[in-house]
CSV table of C-alpha atoms in Angstrom, one decimal:
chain,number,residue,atom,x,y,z
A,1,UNK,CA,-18.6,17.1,-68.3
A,2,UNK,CA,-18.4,15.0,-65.8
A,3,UNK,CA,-19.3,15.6,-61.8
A,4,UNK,CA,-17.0,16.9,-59.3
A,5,UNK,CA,-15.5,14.7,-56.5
A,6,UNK,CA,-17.7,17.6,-54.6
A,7,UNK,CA,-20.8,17.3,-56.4
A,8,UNK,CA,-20.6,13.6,-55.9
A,9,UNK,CA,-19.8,13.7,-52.2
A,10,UNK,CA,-22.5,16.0,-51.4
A,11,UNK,CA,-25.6,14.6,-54.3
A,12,UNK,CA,-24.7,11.3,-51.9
A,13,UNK,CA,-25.2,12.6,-48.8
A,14,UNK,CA,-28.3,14.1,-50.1
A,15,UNK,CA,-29.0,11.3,-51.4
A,16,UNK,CA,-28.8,9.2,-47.9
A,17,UNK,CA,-30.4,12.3,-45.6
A,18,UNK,CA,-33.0,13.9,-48.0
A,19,UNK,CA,-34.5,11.5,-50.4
A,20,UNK,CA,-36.6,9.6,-47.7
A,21,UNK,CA,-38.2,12.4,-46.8
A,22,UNK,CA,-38.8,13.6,-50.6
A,23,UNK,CA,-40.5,10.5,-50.6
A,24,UNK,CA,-42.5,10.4,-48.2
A,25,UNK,CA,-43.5,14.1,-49.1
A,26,UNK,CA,-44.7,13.4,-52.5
A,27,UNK,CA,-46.2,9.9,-51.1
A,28,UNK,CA,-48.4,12.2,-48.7
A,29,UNK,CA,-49.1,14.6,-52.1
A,30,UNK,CA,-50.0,12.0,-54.6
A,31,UNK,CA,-51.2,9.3,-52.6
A,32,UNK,CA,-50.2,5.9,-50.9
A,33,UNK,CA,-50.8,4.2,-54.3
A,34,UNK,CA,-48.1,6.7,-56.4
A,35,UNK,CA,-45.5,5.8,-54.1
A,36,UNK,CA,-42.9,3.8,-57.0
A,37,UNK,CA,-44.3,7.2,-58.5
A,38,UNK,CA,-42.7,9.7,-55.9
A,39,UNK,CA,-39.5,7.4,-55.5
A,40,UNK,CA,-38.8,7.3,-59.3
A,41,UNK,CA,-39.4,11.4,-59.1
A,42,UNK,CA,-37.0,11.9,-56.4
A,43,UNK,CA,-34.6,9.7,-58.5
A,44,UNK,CA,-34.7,11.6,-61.5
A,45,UNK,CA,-34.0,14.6,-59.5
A,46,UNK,CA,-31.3,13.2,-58.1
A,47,UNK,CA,-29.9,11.8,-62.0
A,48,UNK,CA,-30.9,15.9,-63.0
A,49,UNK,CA,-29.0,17.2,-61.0
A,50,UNK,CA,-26.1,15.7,-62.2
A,51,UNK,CA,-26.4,16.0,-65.4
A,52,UNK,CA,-26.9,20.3,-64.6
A,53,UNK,CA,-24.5,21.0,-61.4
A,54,UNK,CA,-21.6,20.6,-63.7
A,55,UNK,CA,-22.7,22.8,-66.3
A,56,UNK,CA,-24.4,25.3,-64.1
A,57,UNK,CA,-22.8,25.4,-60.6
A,58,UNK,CA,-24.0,24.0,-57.7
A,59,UNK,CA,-27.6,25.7,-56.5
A,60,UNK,CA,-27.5,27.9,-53.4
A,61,UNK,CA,-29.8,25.7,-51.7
A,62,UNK,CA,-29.2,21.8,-53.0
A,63,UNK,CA,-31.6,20.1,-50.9
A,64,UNK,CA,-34.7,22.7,-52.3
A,65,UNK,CA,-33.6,22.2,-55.9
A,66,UNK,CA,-33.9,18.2,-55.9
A,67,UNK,CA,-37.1,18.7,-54.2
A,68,UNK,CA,-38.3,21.4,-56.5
A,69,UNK,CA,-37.2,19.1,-59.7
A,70,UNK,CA,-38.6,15.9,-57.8
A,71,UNK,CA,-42.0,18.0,-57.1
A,72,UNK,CA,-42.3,19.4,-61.0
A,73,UNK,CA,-41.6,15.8,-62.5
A,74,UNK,CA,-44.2,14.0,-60.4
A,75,UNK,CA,-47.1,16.6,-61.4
A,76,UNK,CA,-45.5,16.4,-65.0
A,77,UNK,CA,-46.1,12.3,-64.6
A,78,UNK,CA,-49.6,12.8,-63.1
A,79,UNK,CA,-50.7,15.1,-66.4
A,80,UNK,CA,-49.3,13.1,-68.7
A,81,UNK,CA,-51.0,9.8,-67.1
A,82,UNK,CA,-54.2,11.6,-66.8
A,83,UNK,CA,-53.5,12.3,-70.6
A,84,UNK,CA,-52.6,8.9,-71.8
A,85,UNK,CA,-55.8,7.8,-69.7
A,86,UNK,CA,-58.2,9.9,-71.8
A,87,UNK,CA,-56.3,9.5,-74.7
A,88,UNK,CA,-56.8,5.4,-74.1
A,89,UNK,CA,-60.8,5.6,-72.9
A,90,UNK,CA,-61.1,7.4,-76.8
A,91,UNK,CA,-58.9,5.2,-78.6
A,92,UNK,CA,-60.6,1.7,-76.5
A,93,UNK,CA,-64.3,3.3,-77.6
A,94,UNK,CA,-62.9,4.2,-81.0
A,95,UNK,CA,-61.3,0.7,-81.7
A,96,UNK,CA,-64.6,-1.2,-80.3
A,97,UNK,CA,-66.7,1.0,-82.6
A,98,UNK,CA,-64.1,-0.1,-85.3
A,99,UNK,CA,-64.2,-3.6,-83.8
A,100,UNK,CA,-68.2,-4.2,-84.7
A,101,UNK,CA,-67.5,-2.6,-88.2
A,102,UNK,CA,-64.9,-5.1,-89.0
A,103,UNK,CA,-66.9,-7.9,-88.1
A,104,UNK,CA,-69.1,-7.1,-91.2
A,105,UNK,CA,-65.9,-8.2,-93.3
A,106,UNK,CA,-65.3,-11.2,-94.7
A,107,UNK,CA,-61.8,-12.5,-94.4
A,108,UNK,CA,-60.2,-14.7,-97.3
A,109,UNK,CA,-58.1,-17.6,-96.5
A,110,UNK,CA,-54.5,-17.4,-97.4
A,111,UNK,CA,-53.9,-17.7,-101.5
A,112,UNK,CA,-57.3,-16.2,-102.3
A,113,UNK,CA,-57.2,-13.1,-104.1
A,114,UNK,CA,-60.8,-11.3,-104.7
C-alpha cells in the first residue's frame, strides 16, 4: 500500500521541522562522535513510518512516534555494536591463538600431494 498524498505532505513537513532537532537530540544522547549514527536513526524513522502509516493509520501524535522509533533504533544500533565489538575482541584473540598454531604447518607447493 502505498502512502497517502496526506501522509506524504505531512512525513515532509516533519521531515523539514522535526528531524534537525531529532538529531541534535540523539547527538546530545549518544555523543558528538554517533552523530551519522543519530541522523541515519532519525531516517529510518522517517522510512518506518511509511512503510506502517498506511497500514495502521496515522499516530495521534506523529512528531512523538518518529522520535520514539528514531530513539529505539539508535539504542538498538548501540547494542548491537557493543555486541559485534565483543563478539570481534573474541574472534581477533581466537584467530591469533589460531594464527600461532598454524604457523606450526607446513604448507606444500601447488601439485604436491602428501
Amino acid at each position: 500500500m502505498t502512502p497517502s498524498p496526506e501522509t506524504r505532505t505531512l512525513l515532509e513537513h516533519l521531515f523539514r521541522h522535526q528531524a534537525g532537532r531529532m538529531v541534535a537530540h540523539l547527538t546530545r544522547l549518544l555523543g558528538p562522535g554517533n552523530l551519522q549514527l543519530a541522523e541515519e536513526t532519525v531516517q529510518e524513522a522517517m522510512l518506518r513510518a511509511l512503510q506502517t502509516w498506511p497500514y495502521h493509520g496515522l499516530p495521534e501524535n506523529p512528531a512523538a512516534w518518529l522520535f520514539r522509533v528514531a530513539h529505539n533504533a539508535a539504542i538498538d544500533a548501540v547494542r548491537r555494536n557493543q555486541l559485534c565489538g565483543e563478539k570481534s575482541d573474541a574472534l581477533v584473540t581466537e584467530l591469533s591463538r589460531n594464527a600461532i598454531a598454524a604457523h606450526d604447518f607446513h604448507v606444500l607447493p601447488p601439485g604436491n600431494i602428501a
